[in-house]
CSV table of C-alpha atoms in Angstrom, one decimal:
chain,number,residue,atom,x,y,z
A,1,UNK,CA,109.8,175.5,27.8
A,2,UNK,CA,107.8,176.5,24.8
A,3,UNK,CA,109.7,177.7,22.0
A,4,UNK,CA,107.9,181.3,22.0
A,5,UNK,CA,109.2,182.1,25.8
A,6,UNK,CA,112.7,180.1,25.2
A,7,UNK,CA,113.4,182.8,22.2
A,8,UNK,CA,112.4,185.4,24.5
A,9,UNK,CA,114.6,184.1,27.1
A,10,UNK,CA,117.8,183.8,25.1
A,11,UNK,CA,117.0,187.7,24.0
A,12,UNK,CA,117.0,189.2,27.5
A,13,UNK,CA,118.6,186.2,29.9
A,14,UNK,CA,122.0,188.2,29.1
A,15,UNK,CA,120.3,191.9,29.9
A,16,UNK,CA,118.6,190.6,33.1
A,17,UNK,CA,122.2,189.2,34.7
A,18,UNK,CA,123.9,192.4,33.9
A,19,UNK,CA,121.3,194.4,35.5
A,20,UNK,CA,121.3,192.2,38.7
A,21,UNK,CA,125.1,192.6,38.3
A,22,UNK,CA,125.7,196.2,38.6
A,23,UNK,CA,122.7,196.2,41.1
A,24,UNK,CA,125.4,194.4,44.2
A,25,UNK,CA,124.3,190.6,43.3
A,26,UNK,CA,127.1,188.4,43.0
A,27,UNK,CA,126.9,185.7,40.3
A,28,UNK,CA,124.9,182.9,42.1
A,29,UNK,CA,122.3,185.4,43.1
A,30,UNK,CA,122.1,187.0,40.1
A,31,UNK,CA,121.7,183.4,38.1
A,32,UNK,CA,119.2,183.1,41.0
A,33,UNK,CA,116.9,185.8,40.4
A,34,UNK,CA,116.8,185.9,36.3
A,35,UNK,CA,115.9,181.6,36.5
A,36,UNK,CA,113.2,183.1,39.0
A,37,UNK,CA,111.9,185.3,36.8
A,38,UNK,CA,111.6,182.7,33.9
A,39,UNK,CA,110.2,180.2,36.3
A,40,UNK,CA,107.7,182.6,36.7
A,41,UNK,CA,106.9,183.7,33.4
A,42,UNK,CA,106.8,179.6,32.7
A,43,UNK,CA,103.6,179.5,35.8
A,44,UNK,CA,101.7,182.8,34.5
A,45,UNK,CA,102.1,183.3,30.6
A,46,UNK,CA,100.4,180.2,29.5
A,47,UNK,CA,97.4,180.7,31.8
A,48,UNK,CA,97.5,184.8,32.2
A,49,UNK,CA,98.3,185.3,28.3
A,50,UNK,CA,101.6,187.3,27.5
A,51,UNK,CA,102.5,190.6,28.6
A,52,UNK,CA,103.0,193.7,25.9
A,53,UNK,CA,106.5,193.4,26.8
A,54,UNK,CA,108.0,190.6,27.6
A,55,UNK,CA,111.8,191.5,28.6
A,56,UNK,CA,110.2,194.0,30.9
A,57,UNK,CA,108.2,191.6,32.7
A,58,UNK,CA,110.9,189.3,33.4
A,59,UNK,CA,112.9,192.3,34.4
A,60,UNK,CA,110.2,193.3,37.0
A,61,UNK,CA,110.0,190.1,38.0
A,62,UNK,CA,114.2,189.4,38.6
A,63,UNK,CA,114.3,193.1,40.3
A,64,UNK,CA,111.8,191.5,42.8
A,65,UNK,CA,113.3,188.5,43.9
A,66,UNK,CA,116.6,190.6,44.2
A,67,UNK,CA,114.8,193.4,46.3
A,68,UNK,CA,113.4,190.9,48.3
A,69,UNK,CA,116.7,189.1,49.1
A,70,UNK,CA,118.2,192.5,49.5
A,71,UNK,CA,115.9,193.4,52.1
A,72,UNK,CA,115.9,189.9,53.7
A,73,UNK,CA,119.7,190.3,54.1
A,74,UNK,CA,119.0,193.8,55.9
A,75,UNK,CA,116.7,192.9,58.1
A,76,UNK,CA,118.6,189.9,59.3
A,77,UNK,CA,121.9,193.0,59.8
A,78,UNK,CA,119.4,194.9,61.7
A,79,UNK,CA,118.1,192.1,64.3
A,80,UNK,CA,121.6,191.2,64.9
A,81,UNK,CA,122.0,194.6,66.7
A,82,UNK,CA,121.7,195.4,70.3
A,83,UNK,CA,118.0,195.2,71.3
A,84,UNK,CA,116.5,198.8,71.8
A,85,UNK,CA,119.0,200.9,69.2
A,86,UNK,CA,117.6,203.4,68.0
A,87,UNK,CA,116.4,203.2,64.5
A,88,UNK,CA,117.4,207.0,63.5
A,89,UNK,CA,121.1,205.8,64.6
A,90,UNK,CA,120.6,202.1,62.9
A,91,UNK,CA,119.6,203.4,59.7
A,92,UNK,CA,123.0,205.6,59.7
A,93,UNK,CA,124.2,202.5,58.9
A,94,UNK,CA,122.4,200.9,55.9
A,95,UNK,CA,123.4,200.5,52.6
A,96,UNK,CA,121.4,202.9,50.2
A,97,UNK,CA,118.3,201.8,49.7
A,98,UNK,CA,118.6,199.0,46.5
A,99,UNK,CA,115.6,200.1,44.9
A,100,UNK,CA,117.6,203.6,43.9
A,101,UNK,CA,120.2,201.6,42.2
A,102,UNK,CA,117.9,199.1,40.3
A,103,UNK,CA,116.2,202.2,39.6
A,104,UNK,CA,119.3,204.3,38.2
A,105,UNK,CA,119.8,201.0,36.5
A,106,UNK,CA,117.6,201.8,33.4
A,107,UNK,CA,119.4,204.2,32.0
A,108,UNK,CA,122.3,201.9,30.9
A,109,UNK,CA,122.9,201.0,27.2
A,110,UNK,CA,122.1,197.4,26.6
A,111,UNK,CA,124.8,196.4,24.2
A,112,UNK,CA,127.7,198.2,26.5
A,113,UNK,CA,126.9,196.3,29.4
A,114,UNK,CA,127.0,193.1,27.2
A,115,UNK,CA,130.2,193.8,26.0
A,116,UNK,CA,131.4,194.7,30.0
A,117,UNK,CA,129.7,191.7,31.0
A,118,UNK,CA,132.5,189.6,28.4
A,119,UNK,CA,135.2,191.3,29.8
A,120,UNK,CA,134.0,190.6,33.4
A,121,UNK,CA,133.7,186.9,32.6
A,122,UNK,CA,136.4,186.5,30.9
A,123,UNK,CA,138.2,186.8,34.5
A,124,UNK,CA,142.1,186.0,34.7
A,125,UNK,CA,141.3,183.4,37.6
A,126,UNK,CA,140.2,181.1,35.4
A,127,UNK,CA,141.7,179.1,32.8
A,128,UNK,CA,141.4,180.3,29.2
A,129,UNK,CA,138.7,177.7,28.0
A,130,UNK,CA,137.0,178.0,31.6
A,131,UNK,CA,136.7,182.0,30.5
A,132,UNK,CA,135.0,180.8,27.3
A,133,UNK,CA,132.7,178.7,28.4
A,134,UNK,CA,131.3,180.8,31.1
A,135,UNK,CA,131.2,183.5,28.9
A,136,UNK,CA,129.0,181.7,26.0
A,137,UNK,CA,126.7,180.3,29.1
A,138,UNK,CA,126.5,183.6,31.0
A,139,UNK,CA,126.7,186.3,28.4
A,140,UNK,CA,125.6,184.6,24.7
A,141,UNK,CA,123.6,182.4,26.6
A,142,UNK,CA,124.5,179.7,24.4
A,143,UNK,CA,123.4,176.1,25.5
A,144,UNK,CA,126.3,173.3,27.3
A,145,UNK,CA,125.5,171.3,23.9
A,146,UNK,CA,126.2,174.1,21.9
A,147,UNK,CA,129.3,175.8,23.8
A,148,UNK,CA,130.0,171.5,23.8
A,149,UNK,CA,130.2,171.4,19.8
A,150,UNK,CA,131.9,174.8,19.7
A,151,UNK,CA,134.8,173.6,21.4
A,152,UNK,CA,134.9,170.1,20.2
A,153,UNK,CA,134.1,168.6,23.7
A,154,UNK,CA,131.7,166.5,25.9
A,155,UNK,CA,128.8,167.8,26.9
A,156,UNK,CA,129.5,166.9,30.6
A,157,UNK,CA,132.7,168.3,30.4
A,158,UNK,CA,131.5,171.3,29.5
A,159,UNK,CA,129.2,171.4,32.2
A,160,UNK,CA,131.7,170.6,34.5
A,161,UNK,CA,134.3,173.6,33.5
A,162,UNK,CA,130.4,175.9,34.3
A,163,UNK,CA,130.4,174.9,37.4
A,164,UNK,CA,134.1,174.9,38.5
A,165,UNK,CA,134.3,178.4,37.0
A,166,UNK,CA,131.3,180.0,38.8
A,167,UNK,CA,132.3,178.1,42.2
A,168,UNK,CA,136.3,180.4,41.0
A,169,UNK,CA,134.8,183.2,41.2
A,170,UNK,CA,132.4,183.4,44.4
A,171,UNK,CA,133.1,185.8,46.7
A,172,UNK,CA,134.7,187.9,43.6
A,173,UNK,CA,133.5,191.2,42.6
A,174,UNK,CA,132.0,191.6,39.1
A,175,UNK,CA,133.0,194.9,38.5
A,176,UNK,CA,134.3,196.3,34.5
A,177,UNK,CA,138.3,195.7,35.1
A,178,UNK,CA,139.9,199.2,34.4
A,179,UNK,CA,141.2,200.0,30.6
A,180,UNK,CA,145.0,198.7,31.7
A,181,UNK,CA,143.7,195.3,32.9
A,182,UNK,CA,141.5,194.6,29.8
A,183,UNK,CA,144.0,194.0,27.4
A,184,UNK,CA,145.2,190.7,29.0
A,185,UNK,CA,141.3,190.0,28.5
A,186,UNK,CA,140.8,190.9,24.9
A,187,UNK,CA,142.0,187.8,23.1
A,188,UNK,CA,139.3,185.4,25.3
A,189,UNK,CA,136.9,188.1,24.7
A,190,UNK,CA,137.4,188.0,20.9
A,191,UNK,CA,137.0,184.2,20.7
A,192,UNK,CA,134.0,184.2,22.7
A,193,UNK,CA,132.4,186.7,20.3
A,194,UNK,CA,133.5,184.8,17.2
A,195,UNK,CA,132.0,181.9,19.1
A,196,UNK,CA,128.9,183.1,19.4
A,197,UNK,CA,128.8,184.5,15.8
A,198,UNK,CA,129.6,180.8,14.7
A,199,UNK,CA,126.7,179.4,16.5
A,200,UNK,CA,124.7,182.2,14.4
A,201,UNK,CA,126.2,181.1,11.3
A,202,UNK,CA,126.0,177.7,11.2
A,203,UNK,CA,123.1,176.5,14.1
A,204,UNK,CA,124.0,173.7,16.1
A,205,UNK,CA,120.4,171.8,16.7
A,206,UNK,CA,117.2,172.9,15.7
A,207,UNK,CA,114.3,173.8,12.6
A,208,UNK,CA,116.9,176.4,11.2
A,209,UNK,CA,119.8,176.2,9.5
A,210,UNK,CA,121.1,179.7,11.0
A,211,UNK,CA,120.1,182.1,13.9
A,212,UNK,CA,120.6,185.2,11.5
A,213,UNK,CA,119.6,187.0,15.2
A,214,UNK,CA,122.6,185.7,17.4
A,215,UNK,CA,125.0,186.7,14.5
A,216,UNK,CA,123.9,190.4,13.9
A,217,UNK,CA,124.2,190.5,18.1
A,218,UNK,CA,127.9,189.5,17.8
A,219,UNK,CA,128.3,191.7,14.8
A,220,UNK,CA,127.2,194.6,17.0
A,221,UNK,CA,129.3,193.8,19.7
A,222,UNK,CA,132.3,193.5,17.7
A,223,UNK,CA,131.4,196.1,16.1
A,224,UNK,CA,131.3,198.3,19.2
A,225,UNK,CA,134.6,196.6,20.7
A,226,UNK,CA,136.5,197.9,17.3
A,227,UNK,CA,135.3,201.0,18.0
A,228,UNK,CA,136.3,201.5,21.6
A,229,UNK,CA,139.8,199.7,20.0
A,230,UNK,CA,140.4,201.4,16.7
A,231,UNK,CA,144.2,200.8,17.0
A,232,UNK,CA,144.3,197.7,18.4
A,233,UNK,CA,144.7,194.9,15.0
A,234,UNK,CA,142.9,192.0,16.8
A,235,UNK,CA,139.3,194.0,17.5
A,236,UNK,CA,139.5,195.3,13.5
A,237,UNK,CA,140.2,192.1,12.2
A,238,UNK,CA,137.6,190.0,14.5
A,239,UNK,CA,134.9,193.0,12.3
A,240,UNK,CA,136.2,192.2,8.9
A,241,UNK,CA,135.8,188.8,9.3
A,242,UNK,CA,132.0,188.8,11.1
A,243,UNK,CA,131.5,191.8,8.1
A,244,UNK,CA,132.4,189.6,5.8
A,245,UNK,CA,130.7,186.6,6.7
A,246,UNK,CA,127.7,187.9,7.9
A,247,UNK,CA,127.2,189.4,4.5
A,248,UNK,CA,126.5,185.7,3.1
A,249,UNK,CA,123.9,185.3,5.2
A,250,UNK,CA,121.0,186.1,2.8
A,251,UNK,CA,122.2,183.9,0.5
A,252,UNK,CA,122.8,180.6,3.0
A,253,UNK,CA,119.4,179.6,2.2
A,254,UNK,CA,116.7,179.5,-0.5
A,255,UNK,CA,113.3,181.1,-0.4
A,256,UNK,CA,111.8,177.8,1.9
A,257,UNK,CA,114.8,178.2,4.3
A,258,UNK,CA,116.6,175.1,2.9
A,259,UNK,CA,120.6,175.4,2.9
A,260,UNK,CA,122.7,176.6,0.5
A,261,UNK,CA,126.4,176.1,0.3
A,262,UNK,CA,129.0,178.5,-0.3
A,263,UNK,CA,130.0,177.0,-4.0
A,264,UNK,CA,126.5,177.2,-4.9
A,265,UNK,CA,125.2,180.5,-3.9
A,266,UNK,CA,124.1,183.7,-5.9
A,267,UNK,CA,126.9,186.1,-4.8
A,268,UNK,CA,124.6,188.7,-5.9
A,269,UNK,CA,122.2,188.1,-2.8
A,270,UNK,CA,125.6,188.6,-0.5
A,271,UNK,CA,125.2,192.1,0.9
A,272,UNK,CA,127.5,194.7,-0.5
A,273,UNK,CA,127.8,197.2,2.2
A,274,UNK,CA,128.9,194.3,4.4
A,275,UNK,CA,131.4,193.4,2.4
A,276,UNK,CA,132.6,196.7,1.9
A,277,UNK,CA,132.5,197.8,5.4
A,278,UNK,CA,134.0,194.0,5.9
A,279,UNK,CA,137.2,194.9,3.9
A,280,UNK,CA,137.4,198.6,5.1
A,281,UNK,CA,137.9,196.9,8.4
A,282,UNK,CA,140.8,194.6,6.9
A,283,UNK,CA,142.5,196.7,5.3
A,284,UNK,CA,142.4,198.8,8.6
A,285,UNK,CA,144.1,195.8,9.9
A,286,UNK,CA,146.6,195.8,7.8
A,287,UNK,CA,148.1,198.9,8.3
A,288,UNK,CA,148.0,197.9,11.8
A,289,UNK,CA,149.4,195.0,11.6
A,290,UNK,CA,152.1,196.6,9.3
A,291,UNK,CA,153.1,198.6,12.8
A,292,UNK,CA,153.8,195.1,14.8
A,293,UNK,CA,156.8,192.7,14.5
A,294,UNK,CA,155.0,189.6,15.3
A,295,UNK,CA,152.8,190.3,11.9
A,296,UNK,CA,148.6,189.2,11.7
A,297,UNK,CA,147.0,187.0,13.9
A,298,UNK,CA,144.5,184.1,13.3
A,299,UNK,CA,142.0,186.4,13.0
A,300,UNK,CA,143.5,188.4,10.8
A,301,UNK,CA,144.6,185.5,8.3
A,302,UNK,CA,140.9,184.1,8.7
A,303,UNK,CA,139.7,187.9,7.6
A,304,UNK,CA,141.9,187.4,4.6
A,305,UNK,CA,140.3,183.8,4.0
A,306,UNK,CA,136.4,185.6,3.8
A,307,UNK,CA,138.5,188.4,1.6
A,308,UNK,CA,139.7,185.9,-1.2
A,309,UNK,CA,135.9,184.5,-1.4
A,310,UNK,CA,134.5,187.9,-1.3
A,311,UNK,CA,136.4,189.4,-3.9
A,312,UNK,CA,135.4,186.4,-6.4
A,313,UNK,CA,132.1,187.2,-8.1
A,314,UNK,CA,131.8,183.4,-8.6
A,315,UNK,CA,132.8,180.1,-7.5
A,316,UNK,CA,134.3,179.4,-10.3
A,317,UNK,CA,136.7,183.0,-9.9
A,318,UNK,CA,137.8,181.5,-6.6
A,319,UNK,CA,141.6,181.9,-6.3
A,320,UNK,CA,142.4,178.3,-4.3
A,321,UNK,CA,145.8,178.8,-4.8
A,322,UNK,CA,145.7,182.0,-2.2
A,323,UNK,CA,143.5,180.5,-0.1
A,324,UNK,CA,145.7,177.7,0.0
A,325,UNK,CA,148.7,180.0,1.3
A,326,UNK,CA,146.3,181.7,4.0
A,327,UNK,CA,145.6,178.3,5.8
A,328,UNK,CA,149.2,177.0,5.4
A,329,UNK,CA,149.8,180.2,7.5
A,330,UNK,CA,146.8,180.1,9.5
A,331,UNK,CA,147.7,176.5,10.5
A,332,UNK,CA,151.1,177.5,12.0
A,333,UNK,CA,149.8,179.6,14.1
A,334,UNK,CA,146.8,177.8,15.1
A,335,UNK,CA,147.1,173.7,14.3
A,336,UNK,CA,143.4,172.8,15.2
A,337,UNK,CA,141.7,170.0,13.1
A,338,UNK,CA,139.0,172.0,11.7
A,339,UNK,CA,141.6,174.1,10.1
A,340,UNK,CA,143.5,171.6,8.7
A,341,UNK,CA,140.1,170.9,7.8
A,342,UNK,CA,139.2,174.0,6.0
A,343,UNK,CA,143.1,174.0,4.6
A,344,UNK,CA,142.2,170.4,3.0
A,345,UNK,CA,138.7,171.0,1.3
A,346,UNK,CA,141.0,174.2,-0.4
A,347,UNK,CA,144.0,171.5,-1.4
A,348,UNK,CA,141.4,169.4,-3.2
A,349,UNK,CA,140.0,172.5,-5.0
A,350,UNK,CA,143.4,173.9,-6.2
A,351,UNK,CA,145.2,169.8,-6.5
A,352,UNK,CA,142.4,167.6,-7.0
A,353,UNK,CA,140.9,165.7,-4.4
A,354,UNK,CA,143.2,162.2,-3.9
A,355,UNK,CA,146.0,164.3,-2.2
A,356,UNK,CA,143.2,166.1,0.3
A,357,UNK,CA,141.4,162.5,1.0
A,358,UNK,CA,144.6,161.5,2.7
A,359,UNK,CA,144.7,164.6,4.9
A,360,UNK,CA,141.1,164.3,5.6
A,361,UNK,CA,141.2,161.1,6.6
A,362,UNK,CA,143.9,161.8,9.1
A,363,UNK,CA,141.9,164.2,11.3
A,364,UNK,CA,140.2,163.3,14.8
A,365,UNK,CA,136.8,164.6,14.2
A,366,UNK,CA,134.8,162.3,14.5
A,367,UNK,CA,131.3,162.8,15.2
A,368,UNK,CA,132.1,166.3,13.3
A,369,UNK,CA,128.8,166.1,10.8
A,370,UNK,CA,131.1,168.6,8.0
A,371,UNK,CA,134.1,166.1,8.5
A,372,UNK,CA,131.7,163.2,7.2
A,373,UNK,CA,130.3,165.2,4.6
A,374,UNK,CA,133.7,166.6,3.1
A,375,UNK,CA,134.8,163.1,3.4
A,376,UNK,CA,132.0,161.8,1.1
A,377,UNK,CA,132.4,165.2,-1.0
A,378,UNK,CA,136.2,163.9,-1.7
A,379,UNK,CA,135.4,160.3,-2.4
A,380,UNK,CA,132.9,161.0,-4.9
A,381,UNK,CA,135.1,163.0,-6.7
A,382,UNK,CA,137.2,160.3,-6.6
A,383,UNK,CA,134.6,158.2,-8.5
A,384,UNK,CA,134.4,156.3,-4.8
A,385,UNK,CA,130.4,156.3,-4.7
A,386,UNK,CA,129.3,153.6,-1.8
A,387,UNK,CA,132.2,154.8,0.4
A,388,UNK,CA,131.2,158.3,0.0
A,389,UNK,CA,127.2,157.4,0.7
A,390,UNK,CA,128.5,155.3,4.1
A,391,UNK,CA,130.4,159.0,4.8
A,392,UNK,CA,127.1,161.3,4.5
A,393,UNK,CA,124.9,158.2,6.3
A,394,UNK,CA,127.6,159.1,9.1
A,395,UNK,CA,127.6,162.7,8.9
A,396,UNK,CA,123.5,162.4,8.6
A,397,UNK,CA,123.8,160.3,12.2
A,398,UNK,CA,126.0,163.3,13.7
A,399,UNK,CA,124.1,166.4,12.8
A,400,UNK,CA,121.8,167.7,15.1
A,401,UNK,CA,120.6,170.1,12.8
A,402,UNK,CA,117.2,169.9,11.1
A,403,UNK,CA,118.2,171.8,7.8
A,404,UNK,CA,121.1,170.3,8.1
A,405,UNK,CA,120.2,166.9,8.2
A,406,UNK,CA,117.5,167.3,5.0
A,407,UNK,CA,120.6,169.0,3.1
A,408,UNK,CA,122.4,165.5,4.1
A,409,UNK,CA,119.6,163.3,3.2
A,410,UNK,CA,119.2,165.0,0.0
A,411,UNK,CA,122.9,164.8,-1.3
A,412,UNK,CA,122.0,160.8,-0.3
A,413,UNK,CA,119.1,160.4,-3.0
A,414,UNK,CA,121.1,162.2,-5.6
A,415,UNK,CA,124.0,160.5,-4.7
């Protein structure tokens, strides 16, 4: 696939499900139609040259292929009928005819049917992480190596939760649960947009060392969700922290696209209605989470994290002390490795770094590329130099990230 038609794909892959979705299709047939559509925008572009609009094209092309097997399905109902009905009297007993409802289709608001399409997948029959995954594959339309790194497993396993999860839910309707069932579906749906923001942030593979594109899409999504939820904590606090975060995006790389890290960059380039509308959200959250015995959530202590670097107009202002706190509570709510991770690189910053090796050290992440390199950040502190260049030769071998990698190879030389 050529890079040109695979970033049109990723744009409207999500958009062209939905709409063979709502249409009557059930998942495989919908999955179906949109990889017919790109198979055939694969045979024509190259030699026909590419249309004025692309997304409408492979529309057209998916609203075929389903009218077709719509129509192929009816004519098989009707031949199964006594020979010699009448066909005023058969047609009494069609469906309407599909066209009107792909039709009707085009009125509907892109970025709500996204966000229905999240809470469809995100379908109580399945397993929490088997919600995730087929959510990122189906809905972000993230890659299996990318949903793979997001959730710190194998590749084939993720491909294998994919498949188990569609083969779930055959035979079930995907239809927008009403507003009482949703709640049970909010938490998956939140993690899958946070997901998705991450991939944004901080780009698995590639020539870029963020997809600024995939993160302002989960931005508007959660943005919507709080909106539909404005007094539910969870859905204000998921905004603050993509606010937040997405505000550093100008400033995560220089003016040839190279990354910069978050000690190093020019605060001023961070975007101050983001942050502002980042901790109107928080402090929304607060007072909501004021209301509720069992006090904030992950998300809302990861808000508070972006908060404490937000609030400091440099590196040097950063209060490690408080950010120290937040993950101490952050990790007893939610022990992962990457937050321990996180919780150590803040230790070394408010205790020195000897204390934080030893944590660091401890934590199963290997073939985590950031593990490596805060590893080799830590021993050169330490005045540890060839053990810290082995740790960024490792992290180097683990990236899959262009940018990445040149950052890597650069900290090397210098080294």
């Amino acid at each position: 696939m050529t890079p040109s038609i695979e970033a049109v794909w990723r744009l409207e892959a999500r958009r062209l499900t939905g709409a063979m979705l709502r249409a009557g299709a059930d998942l495989a047939l919908a999955e179906d139609c949109v990889q017919d559509a790109l198979v055939a925008a694969l045979q024509r572009w190259p030699a026909e040259g590419w249309p004025q609009r692309p997304g409408a094209w492979l529309m057209t092309a998916a609203k075929h292929r389903l009218l077709d097997r719509m129509r192929h399905e009816q004519m098989a109902a009707r031949q199964q009928q006594a020979l010699g009905a009448d066909a005023d009297a058969l047609a009494t007993h069609l469906a309407p005819d599909p066209l009107d409802i792909l039709l009707a289709d085009e009125a509907d608001e892109v970025g709500d049917d996204a966000l229905k399409l999240m809470f469809i997948a995100c379908h109580p029959k399945l397993a929490r992480e088997a919600q995730w995954v087929l959510t990122l594959r189906l809905v972000a339309g993230l890659t299996v190596a990318e949903i793979a790194r997001a959730l710190f497993a194998k590749e084939a396993t993720i491909a294998q939760r994919i498949t188990r999860a569609k083969a779930q839910l055959a035979g079930e309707p995907f239809e927008l649960p009403p507003a009482s069932a949703r709640a049970a579906r909010l938490d998956a749906v939140c993690t899958v947009l946070y997901l998705m923001f991450n991939e944004g942030y901080a780009a698995t593979s590639g020539a870029e060392w963020t997809r600024p594109t995939l993160c302002l899409e989960a931005l508007r999504l959660a943005r919507h969700l709080a909106a539909l939820l404005p007094t539910d904590a969870d859905a204000q606090a998921l905004l603050a922290l993509m606010e937040l975060q997405a505000s550093r995006l100008p400033a995560r790389t220089d003016g040839l696209g190279r990354p910069v890290l978050l000690l190093e960059q020019d605060r001023r380039r961070w975007d101050p209605l983001l942050v502002r509308r980042g901790l109107e959200a928080l402090a929304r959250c607060r007072r909501l989470n004021a209301l509720r015995p069992q006090g904030p959530g992950p998300l809302a202590l990861q808000a508070e994290l972006a908060a404490v670097h937000a609030r400091a107009s440099s590196a040097a202002e950063t209060d490690w002390p408080q950010l120290l706190r937040l993950y101490d509570a952050l990790f007893a709510l939610q022990p992962s490795p990457v937050v321990a991770l996180n919780r150590a690189v803040a230790l070394s910053h408010a205790s020195g770094p000897a204390q934080a090796l030893g944590l660091v050290e401890t934590l199963p992440l290997t073939g985590y590329p950031w593990w490596a390199s805060v590893r080799a950040d830590l021993l050169q502190r330490l005045g540890r130099v060839e053990q810290a260049r082995e740790a960024l030769r490792q992290a180097i071998a683990w990236t899959g990230n262009e940018r990445e990698r040149a950052l890597l190879l650069e900290r090397l030389e210098r080294m």
